[in-house]
Tab-separated table of C-alpha atoms in Angstrom:
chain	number	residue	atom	x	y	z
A	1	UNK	CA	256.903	246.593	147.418
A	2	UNK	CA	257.351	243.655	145.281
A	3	UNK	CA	260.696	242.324	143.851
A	4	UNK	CA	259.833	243.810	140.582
A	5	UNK	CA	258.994	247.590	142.182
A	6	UNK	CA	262.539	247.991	143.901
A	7	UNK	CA	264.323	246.654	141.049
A	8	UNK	CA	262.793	249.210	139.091
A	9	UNK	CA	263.048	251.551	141.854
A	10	UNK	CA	266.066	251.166	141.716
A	11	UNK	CA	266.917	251.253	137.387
A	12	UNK	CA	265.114	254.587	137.316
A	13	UNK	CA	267.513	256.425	139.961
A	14	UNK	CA	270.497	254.729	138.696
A	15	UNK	CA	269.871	255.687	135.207
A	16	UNK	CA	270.087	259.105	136.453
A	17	UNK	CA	273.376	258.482	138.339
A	18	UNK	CA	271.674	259.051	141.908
A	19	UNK	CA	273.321	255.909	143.117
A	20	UNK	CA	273.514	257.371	146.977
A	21	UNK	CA	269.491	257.955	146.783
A	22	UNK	CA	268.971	254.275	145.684
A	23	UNK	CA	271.420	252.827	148.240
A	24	UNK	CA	269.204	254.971	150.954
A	25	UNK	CA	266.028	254.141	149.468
A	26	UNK	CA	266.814	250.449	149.043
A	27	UNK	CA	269.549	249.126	150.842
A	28	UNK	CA	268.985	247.607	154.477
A	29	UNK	CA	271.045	248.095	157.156
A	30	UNK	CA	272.521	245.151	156.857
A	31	UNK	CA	273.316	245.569	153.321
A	32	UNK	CA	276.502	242.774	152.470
A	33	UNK	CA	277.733	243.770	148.931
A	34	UNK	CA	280.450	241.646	147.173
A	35	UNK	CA	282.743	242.396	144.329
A	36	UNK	CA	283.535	240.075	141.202
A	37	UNK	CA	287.066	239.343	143.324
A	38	UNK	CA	284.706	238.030	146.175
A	39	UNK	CA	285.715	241.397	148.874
A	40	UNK	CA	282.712	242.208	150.757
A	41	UNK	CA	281.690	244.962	152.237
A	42	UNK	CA	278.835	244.820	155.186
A	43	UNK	CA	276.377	247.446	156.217
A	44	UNK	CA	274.737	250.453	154.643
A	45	UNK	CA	277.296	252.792	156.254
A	46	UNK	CA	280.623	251.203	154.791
A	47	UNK	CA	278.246	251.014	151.430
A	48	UNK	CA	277.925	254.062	151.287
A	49	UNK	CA	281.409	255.132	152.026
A	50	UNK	CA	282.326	252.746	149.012
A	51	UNK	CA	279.719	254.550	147.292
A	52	UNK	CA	281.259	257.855	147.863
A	53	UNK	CA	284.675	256.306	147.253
A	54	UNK	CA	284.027	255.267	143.906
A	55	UNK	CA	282.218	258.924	143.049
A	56	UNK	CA	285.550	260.598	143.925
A	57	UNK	CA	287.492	258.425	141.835
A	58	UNK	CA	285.973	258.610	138.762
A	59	UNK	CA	284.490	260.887	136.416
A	60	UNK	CA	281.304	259.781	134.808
A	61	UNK	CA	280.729	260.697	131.302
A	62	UNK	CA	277.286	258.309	130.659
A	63	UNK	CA	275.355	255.235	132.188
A	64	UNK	CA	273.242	252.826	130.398
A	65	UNK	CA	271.311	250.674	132.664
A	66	UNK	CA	269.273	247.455	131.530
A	67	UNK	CA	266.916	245.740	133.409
A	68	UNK	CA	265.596	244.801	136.204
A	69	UNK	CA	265.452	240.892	135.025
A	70	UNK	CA	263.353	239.286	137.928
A	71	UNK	CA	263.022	236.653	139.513
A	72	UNK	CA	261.022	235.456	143.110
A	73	UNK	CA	263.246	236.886	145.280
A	74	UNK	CA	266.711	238.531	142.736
A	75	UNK	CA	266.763	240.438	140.053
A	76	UNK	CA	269.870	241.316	138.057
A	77	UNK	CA	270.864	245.191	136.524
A	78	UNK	CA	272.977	245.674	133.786
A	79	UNK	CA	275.637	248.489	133.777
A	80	UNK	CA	277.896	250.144	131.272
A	81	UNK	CA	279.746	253.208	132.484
A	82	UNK	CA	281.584	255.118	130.570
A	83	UNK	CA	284.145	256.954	133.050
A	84	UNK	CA	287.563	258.027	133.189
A	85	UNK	CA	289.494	257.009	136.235
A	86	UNK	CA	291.246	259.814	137.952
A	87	UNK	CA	293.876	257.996	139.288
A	88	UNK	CA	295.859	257.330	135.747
A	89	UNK	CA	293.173	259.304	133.522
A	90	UNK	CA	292.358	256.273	131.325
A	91	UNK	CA	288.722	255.846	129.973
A	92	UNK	CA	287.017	252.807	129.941
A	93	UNK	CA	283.587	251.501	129.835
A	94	UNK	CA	282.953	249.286	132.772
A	95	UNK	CA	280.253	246.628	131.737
A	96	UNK	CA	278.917	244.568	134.586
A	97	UNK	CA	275.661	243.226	136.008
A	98	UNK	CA	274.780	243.601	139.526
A	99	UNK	CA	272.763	240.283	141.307
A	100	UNK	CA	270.320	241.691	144.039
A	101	UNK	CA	268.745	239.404	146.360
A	102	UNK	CA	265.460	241.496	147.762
A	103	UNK	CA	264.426	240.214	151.558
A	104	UNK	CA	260.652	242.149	152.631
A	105	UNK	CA	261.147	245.757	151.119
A	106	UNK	CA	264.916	245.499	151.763
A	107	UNK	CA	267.835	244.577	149.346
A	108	UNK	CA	270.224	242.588	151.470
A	109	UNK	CA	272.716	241.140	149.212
A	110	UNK	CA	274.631	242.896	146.060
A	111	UNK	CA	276.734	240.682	144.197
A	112	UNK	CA	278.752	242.475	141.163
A	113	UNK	CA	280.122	240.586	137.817
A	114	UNK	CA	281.926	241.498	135.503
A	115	UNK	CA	282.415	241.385	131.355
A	116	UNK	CA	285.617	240.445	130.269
A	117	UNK	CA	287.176	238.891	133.306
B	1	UNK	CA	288.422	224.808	134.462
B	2	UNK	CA	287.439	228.254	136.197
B	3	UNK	CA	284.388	230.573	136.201
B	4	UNK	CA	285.249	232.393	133.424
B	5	UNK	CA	286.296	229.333	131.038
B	6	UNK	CA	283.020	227.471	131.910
B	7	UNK	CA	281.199	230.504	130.968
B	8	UNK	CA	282.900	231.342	127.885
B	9	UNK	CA	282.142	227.764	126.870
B	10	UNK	CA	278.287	227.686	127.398
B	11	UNK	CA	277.994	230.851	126.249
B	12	UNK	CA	279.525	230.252	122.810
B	13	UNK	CA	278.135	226.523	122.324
B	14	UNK	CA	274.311	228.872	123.316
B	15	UNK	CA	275.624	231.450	120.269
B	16	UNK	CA	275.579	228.357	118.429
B	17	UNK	CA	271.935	227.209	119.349
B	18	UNK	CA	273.596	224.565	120.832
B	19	UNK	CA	271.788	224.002	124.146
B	20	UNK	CA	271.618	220.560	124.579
B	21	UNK	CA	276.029	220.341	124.575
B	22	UNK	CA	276.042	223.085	127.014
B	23	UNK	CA	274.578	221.027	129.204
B	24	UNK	CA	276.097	217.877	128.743
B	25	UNK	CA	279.579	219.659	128.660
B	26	UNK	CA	279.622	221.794	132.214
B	27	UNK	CA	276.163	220.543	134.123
B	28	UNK	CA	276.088	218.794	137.451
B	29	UNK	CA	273.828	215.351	137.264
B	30	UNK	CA	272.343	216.973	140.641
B	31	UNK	CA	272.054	220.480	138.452
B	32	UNK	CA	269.430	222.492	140.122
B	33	UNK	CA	267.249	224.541	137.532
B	34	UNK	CA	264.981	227.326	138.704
B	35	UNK	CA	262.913	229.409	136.689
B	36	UNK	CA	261.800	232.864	137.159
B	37	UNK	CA	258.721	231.997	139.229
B	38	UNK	CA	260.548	229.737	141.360
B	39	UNK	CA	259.718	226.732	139.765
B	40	UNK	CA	262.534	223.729	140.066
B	41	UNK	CA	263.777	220.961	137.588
B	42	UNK	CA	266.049	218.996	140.043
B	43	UNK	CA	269.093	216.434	137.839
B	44	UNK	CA	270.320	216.746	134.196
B	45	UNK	CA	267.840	214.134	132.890
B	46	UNK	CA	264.830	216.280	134.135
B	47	UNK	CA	266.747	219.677	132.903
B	48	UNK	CA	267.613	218.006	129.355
B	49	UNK	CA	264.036	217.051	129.401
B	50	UNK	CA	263.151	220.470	130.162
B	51	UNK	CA	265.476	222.023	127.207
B	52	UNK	CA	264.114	219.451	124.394
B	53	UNK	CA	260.629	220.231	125.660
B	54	UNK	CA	261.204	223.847	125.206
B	55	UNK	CA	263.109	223.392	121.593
B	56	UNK	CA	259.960	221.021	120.360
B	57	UNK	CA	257.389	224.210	121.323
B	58	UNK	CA	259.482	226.859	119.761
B	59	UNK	CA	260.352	227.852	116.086
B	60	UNK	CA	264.073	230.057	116.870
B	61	UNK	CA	264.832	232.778	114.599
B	62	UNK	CA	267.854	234.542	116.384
B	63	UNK	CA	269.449	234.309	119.494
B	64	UNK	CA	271.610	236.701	120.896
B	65	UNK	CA	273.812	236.128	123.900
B	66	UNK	CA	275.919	238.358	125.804
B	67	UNK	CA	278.398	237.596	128.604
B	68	UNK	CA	279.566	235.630	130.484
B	69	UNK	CA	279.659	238.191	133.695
B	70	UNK	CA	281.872	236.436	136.182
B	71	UNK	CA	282.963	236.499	139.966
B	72	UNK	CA	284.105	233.890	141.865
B	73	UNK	CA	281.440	230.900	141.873
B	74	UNK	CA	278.904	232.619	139.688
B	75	UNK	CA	278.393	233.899	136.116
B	76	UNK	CA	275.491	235.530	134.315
B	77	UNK	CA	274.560	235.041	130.899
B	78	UNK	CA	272.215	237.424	129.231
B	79	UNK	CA	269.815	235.871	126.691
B	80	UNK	CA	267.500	237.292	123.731
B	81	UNK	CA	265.587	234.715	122.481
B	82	UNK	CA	263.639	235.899	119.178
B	83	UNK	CA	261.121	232.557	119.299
B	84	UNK	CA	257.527	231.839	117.962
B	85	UNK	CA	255.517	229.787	120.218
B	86	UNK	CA	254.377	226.718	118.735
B	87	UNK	CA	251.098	226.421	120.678
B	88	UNK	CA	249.685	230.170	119.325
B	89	UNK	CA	251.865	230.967	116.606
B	90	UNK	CA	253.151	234.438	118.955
B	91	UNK	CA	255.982	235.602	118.192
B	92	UNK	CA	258.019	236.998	120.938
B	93	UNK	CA	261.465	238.321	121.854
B	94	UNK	CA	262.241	236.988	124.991
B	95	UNK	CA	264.768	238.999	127.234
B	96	UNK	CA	266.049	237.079	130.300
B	97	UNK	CA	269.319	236.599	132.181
B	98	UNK	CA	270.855	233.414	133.936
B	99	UNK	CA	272.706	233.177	136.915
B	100	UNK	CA	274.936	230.125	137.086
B	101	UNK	CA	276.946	228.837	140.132
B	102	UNK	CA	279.726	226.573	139.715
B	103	UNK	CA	281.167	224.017	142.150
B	104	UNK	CA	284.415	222.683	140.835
B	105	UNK	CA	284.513	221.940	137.002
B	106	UNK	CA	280.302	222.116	136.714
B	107	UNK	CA	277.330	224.464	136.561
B	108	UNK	CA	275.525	222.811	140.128
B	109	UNK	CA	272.562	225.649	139.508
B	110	UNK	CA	271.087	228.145	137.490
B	111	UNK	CA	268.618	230.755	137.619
B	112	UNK	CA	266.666	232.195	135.051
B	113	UNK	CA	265.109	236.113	135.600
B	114	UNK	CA	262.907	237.787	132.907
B	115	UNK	CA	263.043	241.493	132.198
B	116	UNK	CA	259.100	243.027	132.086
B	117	UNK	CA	258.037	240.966	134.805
């Protein structure tokens, strides 16, 4: 698969908020995933975990995903997600991209950035 | 000057059409430009070059510009470009994303990635 197929790969299951199946399908096992404060996380276990984490923290009332934009070896989504967090019930809309860098058939790097900070 | 300042400036002097002062204002002279087939203009000479080469072979009708996206070295900038080419009178909305990464005060790279690619 080509830089192009994942990244779209990966759009079509996280438009349908099956964020777990992409990570499995995608991610390699040495997946390194950073946040916009520059905390990583490394490995498709802990990923997963933060994956899970995030799913039990929020509800989810829509996603709008844009892309992939591609490159030779990145591509860059584009989230908004509407969700309420459960921890102090506010709603927001979370808009922020996500920067993939694609190694072989593998994503190995997630970098996440965020509107508004 | 951090990430998010340095992105809120190029992407409001961009709103503006105003390419060229972007540069001038937050580039590196060793900027490193790469475009989404991996392509490199190395310097801001050769990258100014690059942006009044571009402006002479395009008639710009709108541009939209949404961001910045920020973390801590990098932003992303997404761009819709609403252009006719020059050379084959085509008109064409061009939908593509930047990454920059900042060193200090300047932009010392940026990529460009192309949605339908």
């Amino acid at each position: 698969m080509n830089v192009s197929e994942i990244g779209q790969g990966l759009v079509d299951l996280c438009r349908e908020g099956k964020f777990d199946e992409a990570m499995a399908a995608y991610y390699a096992e040495g997946i390194v995933s950073v946040e916009g404060d520059g905390s990583e996380v490394v490995g498709l276990v802990a990923c997963e975990a933060k994956g899970a984490d995030w799913i039990a923290n929020h509800e989810v009332h829509g996603i709008e995903v844009e892309g992939p934009f591609c490159g030779v070896n990145q591509f860059v989504v584009r989230f908004k997600l509407d969700v309420t967090m459960k921890s102090n019930g506010q709603r927001i809309v979370a808009d922020e991209v996500g920067i993939y860098t694609v190694e072989g058939d593998k994503i190995v790097r997630e970098v996440f950035l965020f509107a508004g900070m």
